mmCIF file with all atom_site columns, C-alpha atoms in Angstrom:
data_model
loop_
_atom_site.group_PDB
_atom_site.id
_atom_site.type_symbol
_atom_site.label_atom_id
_atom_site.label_alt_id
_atom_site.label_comp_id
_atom_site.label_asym_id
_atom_site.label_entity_id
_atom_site.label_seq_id
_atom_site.pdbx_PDB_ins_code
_atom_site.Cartn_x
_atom_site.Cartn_y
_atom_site.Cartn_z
_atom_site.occupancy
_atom_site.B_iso_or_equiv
_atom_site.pdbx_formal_charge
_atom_site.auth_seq_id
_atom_site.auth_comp_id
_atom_site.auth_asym_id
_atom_site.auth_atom_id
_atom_site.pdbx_PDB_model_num
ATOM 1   C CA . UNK S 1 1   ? 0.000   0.000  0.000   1.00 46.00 ? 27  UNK S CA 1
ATOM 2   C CA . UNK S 1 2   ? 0.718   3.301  -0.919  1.00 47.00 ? 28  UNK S CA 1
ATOM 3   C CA . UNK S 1 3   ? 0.520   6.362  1.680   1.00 46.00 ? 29  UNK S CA 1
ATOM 4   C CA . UNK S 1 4   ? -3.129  7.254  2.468   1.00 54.00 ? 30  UNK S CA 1
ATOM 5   C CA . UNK S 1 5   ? -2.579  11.268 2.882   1.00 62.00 ? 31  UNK S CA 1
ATOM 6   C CA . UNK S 1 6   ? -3.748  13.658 0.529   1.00 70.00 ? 32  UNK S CA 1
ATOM 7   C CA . UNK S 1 7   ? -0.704  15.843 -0.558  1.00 74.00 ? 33  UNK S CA 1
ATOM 8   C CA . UNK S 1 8   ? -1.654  18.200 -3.436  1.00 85.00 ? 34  UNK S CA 1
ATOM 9   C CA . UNK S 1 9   ? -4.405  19.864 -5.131  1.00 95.00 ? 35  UNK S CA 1
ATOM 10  C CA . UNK S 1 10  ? -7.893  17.382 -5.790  1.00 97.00 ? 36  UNK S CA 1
ATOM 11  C CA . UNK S 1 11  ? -9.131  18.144 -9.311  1.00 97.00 ? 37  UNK S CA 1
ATOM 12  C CA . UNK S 1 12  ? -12.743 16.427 -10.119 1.00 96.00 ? 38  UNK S CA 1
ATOM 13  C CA . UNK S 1 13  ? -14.118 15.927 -13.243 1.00 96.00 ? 39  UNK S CA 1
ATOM 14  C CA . UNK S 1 14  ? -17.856 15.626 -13.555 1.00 93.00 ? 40  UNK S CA 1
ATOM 15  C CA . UNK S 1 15  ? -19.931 14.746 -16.018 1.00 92.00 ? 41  UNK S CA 1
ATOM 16  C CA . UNK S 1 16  ? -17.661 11.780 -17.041 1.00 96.00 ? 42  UNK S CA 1
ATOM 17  C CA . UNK S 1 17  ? -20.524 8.777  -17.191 1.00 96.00 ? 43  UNK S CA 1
ATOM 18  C CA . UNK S 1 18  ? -21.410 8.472  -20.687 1.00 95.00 ? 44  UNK S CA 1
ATOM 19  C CA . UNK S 1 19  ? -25.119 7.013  -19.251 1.00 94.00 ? 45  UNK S CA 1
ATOM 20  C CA . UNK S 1 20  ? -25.836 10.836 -17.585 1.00 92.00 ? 46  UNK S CA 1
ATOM 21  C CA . UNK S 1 21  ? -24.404 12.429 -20.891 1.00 90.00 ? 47  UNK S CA 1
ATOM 22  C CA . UNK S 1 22  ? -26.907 10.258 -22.442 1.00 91.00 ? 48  UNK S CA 1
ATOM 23  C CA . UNK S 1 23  ? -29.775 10.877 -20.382 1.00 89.00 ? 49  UNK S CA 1
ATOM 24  C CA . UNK S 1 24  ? -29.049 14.861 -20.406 1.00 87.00 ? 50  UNK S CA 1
ATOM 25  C CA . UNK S 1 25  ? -28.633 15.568 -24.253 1.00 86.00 ? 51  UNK S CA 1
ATOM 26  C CA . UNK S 1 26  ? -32.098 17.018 -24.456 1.00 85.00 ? 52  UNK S CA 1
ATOM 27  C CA . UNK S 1 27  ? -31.377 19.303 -21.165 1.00 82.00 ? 53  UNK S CA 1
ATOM 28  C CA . UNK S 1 28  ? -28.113 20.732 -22.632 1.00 83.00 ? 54  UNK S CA 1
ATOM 29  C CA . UNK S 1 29  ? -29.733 21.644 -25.653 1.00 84.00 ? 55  UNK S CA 1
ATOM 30  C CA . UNK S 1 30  ? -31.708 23.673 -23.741 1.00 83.00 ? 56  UNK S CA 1
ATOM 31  C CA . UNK S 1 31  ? -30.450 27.276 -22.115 1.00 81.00 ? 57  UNK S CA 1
ATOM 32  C CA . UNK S 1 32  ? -28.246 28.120 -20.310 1.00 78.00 ? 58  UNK S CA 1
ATOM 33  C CA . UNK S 1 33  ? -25.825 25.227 -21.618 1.00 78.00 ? 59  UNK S CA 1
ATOM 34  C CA . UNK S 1 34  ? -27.316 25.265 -25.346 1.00 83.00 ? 60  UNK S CA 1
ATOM 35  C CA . UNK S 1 35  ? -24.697 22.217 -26.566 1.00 83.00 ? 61  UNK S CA 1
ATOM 36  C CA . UNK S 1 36  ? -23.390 19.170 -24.873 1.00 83.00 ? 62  UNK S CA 1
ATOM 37  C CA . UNK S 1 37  ? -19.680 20.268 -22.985 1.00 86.00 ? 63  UNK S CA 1
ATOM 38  C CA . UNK S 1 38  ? -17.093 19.997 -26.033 1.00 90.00 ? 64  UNK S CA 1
ATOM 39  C CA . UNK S 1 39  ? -14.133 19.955 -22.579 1.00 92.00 ? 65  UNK S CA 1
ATOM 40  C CA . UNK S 1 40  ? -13.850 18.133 -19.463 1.00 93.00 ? 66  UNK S CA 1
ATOM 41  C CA . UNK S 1 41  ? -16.156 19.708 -16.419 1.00 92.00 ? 67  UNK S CA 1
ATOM 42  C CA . UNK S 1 42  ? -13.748 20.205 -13.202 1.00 94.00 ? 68  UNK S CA 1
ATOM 43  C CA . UNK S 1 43  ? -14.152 21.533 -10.102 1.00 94.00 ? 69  UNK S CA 1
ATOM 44  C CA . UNK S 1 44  ? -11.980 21.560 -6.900  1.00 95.00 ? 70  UNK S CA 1
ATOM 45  C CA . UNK S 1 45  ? -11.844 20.114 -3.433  1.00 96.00 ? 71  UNK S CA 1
ATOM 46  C CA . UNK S 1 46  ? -9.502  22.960 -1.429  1.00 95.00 ? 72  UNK S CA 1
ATOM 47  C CA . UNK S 1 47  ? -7.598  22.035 1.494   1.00 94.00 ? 73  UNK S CA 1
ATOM 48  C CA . UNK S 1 48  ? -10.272 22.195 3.577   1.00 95.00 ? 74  UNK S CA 1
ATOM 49  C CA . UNK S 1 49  ? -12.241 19.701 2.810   1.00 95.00 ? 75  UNK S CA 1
ATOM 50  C CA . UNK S 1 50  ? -9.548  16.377 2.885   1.00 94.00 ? 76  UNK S CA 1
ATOM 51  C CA . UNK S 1 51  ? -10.400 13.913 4.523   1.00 91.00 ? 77  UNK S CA 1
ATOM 52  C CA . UNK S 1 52  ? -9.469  9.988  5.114   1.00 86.00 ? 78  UNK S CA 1
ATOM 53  C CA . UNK S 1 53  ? -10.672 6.370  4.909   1.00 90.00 ? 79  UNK S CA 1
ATOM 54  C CA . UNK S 1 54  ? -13.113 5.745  7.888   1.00 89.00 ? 80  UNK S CA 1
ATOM 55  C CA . UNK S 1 55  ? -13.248 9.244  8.686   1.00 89.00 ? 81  UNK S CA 1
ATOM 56  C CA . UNK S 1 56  ? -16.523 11.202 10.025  1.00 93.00 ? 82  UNK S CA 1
ATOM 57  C CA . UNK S 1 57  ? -18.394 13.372 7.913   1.00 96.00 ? 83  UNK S CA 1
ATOM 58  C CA . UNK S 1 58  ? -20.590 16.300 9.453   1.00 93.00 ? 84  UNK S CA 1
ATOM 59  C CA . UNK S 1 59  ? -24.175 16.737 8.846   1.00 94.00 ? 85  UNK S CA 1
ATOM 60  C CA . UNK S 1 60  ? -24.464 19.997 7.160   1.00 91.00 ? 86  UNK S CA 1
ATOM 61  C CA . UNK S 1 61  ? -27.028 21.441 9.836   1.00 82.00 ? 87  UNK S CA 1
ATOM 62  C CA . UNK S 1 62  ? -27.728 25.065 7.691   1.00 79.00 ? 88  UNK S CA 1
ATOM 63  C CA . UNK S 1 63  ? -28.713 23.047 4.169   1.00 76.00 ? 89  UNK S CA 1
ATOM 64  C CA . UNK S 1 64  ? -30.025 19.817 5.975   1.00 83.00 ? 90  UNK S CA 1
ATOM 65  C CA . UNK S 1 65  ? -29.255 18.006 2.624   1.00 92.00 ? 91  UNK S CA 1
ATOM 66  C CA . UNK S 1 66  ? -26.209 16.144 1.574   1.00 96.00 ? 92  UNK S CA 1
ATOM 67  C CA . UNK S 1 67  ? -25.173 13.585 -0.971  1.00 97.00 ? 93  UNK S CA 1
ATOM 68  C CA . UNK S 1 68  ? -21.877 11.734 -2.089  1.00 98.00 ? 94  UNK S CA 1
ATOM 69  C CA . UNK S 1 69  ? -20.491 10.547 -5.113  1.00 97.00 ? 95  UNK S CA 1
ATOM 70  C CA . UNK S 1 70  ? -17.716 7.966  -5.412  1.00 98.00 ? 96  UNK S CA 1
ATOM 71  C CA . UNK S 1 71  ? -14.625 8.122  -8.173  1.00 98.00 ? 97  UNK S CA 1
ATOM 72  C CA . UNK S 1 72  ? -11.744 6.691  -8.823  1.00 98.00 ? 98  UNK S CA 1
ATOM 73  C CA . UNK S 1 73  ? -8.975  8.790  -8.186  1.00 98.00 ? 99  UNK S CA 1
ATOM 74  C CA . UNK S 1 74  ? -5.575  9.077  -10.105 1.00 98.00 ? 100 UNK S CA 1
ATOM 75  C CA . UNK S 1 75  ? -2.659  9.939  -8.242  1.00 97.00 ? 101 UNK S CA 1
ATOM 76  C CA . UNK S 1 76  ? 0.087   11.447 -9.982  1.00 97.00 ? 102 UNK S CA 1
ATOM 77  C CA . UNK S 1 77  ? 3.518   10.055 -10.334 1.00 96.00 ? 103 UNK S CA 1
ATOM 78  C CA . UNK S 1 78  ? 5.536   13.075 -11.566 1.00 96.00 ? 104 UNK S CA 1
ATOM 79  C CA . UNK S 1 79  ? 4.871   16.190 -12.347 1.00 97.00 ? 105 UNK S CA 1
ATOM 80  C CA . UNK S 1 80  ? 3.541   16.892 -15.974 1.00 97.00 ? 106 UNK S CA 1
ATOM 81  C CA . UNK S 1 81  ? 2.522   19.527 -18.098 1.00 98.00 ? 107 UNK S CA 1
ATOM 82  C CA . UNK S 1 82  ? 0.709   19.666 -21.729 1.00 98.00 ? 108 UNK S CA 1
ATOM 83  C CA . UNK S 1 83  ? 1.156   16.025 -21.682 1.00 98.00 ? 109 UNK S CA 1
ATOM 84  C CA . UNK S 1 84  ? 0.627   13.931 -24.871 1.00 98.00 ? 110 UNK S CA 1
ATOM 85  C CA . UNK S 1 85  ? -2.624  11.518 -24.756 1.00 98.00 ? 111 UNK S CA 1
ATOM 86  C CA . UNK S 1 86  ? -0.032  8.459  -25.884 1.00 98.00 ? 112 UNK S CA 1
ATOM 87  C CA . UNK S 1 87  ? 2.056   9.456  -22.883 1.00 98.00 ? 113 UNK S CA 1
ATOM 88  C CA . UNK S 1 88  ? -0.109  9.857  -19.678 1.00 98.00 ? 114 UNK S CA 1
ATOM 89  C CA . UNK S 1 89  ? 0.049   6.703  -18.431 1.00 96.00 ? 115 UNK S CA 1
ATOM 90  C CA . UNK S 1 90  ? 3.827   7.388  -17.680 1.00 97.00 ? 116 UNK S CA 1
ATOM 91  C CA . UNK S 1 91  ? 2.737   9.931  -15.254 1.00 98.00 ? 117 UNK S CA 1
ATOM 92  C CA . UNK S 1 92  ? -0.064  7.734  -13.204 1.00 97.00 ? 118 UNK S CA 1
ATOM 93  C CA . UNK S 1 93  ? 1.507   6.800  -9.511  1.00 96.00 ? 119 UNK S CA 1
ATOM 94  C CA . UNK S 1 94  ? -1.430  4.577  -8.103  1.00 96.00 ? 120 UNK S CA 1
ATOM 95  C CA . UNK S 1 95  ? -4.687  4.573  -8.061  1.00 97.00 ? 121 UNK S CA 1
ATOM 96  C CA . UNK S 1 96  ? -7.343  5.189  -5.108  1.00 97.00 ? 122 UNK S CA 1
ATOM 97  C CA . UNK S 1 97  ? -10.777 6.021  -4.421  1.00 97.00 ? 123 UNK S CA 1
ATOM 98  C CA . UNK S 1 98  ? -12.148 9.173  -3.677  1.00 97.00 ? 124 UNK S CA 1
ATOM 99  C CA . UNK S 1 99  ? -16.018 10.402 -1.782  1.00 98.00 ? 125 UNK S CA 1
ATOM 100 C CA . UNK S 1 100 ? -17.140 13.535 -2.660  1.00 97.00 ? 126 UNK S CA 1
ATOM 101 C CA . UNK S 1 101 ? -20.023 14.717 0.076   1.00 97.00 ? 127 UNK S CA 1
ATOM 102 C CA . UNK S 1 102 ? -21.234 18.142 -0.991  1.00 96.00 ? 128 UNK S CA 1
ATOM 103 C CA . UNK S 1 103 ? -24.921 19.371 -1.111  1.00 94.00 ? 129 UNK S CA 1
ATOM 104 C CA . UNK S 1 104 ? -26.694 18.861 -3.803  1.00 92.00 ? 130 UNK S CA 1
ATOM 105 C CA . UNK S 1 105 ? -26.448 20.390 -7.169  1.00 83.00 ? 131 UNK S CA 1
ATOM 106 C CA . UNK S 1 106 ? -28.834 22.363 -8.674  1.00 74.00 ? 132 UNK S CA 1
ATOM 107 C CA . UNK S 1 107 ? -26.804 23.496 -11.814 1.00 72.00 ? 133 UNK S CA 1
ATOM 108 C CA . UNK S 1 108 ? -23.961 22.773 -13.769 1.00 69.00 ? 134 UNK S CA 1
ATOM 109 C CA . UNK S 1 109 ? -23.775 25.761 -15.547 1.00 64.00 ? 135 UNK S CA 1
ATOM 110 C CA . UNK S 1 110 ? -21.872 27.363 -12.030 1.00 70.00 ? 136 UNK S CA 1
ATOM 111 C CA . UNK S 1 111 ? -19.189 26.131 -9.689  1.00 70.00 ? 137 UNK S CA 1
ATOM 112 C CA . UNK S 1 112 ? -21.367 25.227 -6.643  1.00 85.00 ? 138 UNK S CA 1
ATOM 113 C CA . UNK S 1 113 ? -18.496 26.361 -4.144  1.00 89.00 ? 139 UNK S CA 1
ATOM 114 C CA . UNK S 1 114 ? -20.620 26.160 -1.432  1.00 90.00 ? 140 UNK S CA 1
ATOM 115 C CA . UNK S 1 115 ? -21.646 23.180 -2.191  1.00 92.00 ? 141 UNK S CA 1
ATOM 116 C CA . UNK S 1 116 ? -18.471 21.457 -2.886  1.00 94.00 ? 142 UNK S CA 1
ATOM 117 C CA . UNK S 1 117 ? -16.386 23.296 -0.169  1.00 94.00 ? 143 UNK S CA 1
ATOM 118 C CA . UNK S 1 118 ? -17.618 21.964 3.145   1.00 94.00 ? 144 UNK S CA 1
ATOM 119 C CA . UNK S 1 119 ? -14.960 21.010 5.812   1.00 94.00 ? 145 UNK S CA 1
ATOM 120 C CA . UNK S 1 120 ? -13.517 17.418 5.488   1.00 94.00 ? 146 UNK S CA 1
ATOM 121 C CA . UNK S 1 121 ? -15.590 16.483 2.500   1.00 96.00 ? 147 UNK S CA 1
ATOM 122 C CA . UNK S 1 122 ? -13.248 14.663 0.240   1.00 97.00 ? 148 UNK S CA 1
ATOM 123 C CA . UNK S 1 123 ? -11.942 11.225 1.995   1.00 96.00 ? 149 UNK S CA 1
ATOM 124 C CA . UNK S 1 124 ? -9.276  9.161  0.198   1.00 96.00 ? 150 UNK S CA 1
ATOM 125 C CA . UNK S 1 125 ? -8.923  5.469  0.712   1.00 95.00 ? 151 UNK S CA 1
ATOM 126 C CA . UNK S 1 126 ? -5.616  3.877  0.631   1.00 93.00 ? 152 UNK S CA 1
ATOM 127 C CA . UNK S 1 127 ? -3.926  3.953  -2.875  1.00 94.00 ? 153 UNK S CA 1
ATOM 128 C CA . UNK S 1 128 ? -2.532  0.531  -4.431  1.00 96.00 ? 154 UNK S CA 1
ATOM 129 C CA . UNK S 1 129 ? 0.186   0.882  -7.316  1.00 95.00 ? 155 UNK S CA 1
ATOM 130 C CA . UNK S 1 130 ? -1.180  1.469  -10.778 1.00 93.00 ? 156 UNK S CA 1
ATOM 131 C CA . UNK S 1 131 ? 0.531   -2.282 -11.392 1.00 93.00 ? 157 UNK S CA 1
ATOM 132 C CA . UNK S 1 132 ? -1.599  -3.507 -8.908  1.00 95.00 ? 158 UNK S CA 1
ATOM 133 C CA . UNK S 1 133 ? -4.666  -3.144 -11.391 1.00 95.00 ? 159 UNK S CA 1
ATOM 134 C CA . UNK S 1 134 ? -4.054  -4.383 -14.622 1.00 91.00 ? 160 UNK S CA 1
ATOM 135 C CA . UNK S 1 135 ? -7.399  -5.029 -15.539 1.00 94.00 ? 161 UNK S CA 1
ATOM 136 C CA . UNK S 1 136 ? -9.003  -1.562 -14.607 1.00 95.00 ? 162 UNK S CA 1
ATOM 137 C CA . UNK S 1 137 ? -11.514 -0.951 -17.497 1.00 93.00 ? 163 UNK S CA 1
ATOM 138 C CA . UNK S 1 138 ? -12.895 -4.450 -16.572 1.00 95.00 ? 164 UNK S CA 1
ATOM 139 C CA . UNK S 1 139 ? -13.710 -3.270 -13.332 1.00 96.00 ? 165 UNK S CA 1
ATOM 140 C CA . UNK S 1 140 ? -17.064 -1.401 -11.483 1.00 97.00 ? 166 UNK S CA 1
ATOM 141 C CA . UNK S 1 141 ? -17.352 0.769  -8.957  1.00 98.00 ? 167 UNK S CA 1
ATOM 142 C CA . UNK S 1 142 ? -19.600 -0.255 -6.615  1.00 98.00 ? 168 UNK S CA 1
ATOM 143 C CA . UNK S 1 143 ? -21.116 2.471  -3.797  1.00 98.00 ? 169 UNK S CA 1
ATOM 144 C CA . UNK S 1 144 ? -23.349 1.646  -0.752  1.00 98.00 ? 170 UNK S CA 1
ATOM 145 C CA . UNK S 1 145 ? -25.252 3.020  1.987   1.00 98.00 ? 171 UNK S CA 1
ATOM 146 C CA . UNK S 1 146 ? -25.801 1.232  5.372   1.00 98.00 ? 172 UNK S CA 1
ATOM 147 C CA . UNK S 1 147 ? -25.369 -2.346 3.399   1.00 97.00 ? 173 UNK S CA 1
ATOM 148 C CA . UNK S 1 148 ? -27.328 -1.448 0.139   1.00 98.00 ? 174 UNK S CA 1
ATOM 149 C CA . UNK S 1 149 ? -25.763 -1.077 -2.804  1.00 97.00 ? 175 UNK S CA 1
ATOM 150 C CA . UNK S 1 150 ? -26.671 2.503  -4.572  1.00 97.00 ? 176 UNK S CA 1
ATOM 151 C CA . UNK S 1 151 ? -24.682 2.923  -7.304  1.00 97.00 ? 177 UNK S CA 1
ATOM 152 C CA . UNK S 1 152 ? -23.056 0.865  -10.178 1.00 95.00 ? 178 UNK S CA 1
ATOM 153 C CA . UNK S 1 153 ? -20.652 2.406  -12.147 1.00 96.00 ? 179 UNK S CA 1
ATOM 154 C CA . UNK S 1 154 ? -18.034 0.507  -14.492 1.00 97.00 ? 180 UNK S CA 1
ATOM 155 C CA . UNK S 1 155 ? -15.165 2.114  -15.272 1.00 96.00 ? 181 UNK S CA 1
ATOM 156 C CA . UNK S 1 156 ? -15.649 1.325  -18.956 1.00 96.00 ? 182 UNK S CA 1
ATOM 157 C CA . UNK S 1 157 ? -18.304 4.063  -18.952 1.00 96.00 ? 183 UNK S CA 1
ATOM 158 C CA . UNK S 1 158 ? -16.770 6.896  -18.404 1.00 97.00 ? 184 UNK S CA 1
ATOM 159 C CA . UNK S 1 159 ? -16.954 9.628  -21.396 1.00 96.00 ? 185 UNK S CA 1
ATOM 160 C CA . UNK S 1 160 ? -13.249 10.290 -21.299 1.00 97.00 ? 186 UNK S CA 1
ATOM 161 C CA . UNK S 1 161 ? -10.619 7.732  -20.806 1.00 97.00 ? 187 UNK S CA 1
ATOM 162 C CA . UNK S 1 162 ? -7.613  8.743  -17.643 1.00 98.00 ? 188 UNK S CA 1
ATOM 163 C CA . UNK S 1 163 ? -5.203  9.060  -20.494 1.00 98.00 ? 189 UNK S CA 1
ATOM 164 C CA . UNK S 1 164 ? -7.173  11.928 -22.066 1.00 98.00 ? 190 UNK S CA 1
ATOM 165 C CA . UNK S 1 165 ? -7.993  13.722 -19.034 1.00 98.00 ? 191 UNK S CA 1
ATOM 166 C CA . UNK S 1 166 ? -4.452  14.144 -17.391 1.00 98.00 ? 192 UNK S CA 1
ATOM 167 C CA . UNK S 1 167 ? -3.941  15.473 -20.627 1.00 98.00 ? 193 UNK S CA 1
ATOM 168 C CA . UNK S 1 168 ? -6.651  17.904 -21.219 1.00 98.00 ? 194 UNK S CA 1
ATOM 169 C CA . UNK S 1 169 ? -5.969  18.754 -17.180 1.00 98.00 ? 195 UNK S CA 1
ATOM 170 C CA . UNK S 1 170 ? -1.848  18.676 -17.696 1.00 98.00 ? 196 UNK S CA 1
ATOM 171 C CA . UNK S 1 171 ? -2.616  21.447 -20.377 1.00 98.00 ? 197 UNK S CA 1
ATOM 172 C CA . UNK S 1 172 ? -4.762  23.955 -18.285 1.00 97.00 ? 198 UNK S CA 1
ATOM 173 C CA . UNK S 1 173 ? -2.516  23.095 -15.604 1.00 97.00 ? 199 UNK S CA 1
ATOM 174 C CA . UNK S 1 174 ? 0.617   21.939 -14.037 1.00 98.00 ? 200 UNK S CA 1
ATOM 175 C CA . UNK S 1 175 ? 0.012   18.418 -12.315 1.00 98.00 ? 201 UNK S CA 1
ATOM 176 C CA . UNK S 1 176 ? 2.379   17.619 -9.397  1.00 97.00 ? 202 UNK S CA 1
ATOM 177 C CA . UNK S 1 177 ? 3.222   14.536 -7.812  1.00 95.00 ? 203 UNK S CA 1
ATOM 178 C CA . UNK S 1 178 ? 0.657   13.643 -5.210  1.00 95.00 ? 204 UNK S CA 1
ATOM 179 C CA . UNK S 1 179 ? -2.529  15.401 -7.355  1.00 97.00 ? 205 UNK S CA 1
ATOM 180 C CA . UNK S 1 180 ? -4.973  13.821 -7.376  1.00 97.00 ? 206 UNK S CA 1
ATOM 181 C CA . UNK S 1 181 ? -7.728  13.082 -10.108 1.00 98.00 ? 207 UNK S CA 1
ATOM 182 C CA . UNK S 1 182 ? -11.116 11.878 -9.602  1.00 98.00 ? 208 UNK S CA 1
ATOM 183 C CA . UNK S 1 183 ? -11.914 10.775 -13.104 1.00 98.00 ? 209 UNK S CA 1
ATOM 184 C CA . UNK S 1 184 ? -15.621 10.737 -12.851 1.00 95.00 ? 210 UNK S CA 1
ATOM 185 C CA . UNK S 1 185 ? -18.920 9.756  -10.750 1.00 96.00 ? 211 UNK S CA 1
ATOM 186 C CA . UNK S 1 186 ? -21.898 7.646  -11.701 1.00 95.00 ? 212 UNK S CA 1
ATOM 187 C CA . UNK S 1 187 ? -24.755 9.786  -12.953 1.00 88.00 ? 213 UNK S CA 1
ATOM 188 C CA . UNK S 1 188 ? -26.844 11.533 -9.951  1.00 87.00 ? 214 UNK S CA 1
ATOM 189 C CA . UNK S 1 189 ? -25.216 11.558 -6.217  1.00 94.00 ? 215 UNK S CA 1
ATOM 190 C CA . UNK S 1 190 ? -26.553 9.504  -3.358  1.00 97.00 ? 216 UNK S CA 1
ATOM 191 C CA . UNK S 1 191 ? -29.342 11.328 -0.879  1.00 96.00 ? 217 UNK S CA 1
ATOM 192 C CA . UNK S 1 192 ? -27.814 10.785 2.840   1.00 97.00 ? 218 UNK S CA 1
ATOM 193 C CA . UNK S 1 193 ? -29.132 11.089 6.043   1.00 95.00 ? 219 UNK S CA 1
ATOM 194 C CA . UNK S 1 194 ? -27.679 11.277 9.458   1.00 95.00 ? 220 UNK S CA 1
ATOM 195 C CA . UNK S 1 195 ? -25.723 8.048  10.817  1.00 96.00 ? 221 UNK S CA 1
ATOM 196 C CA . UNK S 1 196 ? -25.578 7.076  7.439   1.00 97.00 ? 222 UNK S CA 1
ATOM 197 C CA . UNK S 1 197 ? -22.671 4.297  6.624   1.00 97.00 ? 223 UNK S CA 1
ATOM 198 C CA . UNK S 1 198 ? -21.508 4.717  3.205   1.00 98.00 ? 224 UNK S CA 1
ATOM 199 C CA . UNK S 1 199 ? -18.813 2.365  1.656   1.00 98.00 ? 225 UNK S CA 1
ATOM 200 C CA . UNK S 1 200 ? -17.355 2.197  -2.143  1.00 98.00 ? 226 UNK S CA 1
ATOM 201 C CA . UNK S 1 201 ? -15.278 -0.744 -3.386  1.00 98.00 ? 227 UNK S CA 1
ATOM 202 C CA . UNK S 1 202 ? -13.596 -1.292 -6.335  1.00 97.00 ? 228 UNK S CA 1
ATOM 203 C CA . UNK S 1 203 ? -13.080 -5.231 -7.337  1.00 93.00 ? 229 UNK S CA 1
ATOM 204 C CA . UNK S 1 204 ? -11.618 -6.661 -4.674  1.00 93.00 ? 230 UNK S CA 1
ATOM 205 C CA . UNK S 1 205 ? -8.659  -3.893 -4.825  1.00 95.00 ? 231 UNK S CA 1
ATOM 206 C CA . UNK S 1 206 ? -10.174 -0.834 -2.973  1.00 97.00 ? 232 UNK S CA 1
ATOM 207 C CA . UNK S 1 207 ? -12.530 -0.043 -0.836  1.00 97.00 ? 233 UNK S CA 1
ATOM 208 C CA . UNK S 1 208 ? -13.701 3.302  1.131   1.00 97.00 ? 234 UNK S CA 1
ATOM 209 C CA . UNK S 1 209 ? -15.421 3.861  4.255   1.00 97.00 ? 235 UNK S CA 1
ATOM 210 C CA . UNK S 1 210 ? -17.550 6.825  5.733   1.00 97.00 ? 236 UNK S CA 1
ATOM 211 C CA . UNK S 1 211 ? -19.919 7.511  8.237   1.00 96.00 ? 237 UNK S CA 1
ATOM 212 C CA . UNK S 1 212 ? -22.211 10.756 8.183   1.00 96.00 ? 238 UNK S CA 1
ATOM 213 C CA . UNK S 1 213 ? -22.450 12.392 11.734  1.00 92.00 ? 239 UNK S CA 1
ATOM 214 C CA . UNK S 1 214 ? -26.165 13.059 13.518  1.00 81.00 ? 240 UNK S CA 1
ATOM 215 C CA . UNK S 1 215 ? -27.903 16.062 12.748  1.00 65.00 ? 241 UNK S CA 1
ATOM 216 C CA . UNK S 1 216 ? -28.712 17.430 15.852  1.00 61.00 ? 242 UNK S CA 1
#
């Protein structure tokens, strides 16, 4: 196992399940969007917001909603910049998985930064070598809450492959070693309530724990 700590910036990408693209083609046509995103759609978790692997998450007591997606997350070996499609793997250190809890989303036409900025939001599991899962694309990400399984996401379904997007992200900006990517989330989030359990796994490789503190 690789170190659990986050250590650099967290760049998300959303939008990356081909099955929501799918389902929202009609809804993008639409204003404000008017066309399908032609790039990659990224937001940030800041500092603030890392967390870890069987770590708490509040209750947001103000909004009295929350939800979580589950990614896989790409940590960077080395640091890269306007990096060649062909040539991203070389730059891929391991491979984790990543919980975003935020509130939810009611556009993605703006950066919800309230939304995506609460306090201890974004929990990492332990990373595992990227040689440690040769057979990625054959996997699914698999996301539960308090035993029942929620969402179903293979990894063969995201929109843009890992290769592309450290390069589309290597050429807006400079990656360093210990980014990390979370190359996409199935469809809509999870609802959550308080005491909630909520555990992703990937294969037998990786797996993520959080619980969801009372809402008193």
């Amino acid at each position: 196992m690789m170190k659990t700590k986050l250590q650099g910036k967290v760049v998300c990408v959303a939008l990356n399940d081909q099955q929501q693209l799918d389902k929202m083609t009609i809804e993008f046509e639409q204003a404000p969007y008017k066309a399908l995103p032609t790039e990659p759609v990224l937001y940030f978790k800041p500092h603030n917001t890392w967390n870890n692997n069987n770590s708490p998450i509040d209750w947001p007591h103000q909004d009295k909603a929350l939800v979580v997606g589950a990614s896989l997350a790409v940590i960077i070996g080395q640091q890269c910049c306007r990096v060649a499609v062909q040539n991203a793997e070389e730059y891929i250190g391991g491979f984790a998985l990543l919980h975003d809890f935020s509130l939810p989303e009611k556009s993605y036409y703006r950066p919800d930064i309230k939304g995506k900025c609460l306090d201890n939001s974004a929990t990492l599991s332990a990373p595992v070598s990227a040689s440690d899962i040769p057979n990625l694309r054959e996997l699914e990400l698999t996301t539960s809450v308090n035993g029942s399984v929620k969402r179903y996401f293979p990894i063969s379904r995201q929109h843009r492959s890992i290769e592309t997007l450290i390069s589309k992200i290597s050429h807006i900006m400079t990656l360093e070693k210990g980014d990390v990517i979370a190359v996409g989330f199935a469809g809509e989030r999870v609802e959550l309530q308080p005491y909630d359990q909520v555990s992703s796994s990937l294969g037998d490789v990786l797996r993520l724990e959080n619980i969801v503190t009372g809402g008193e």
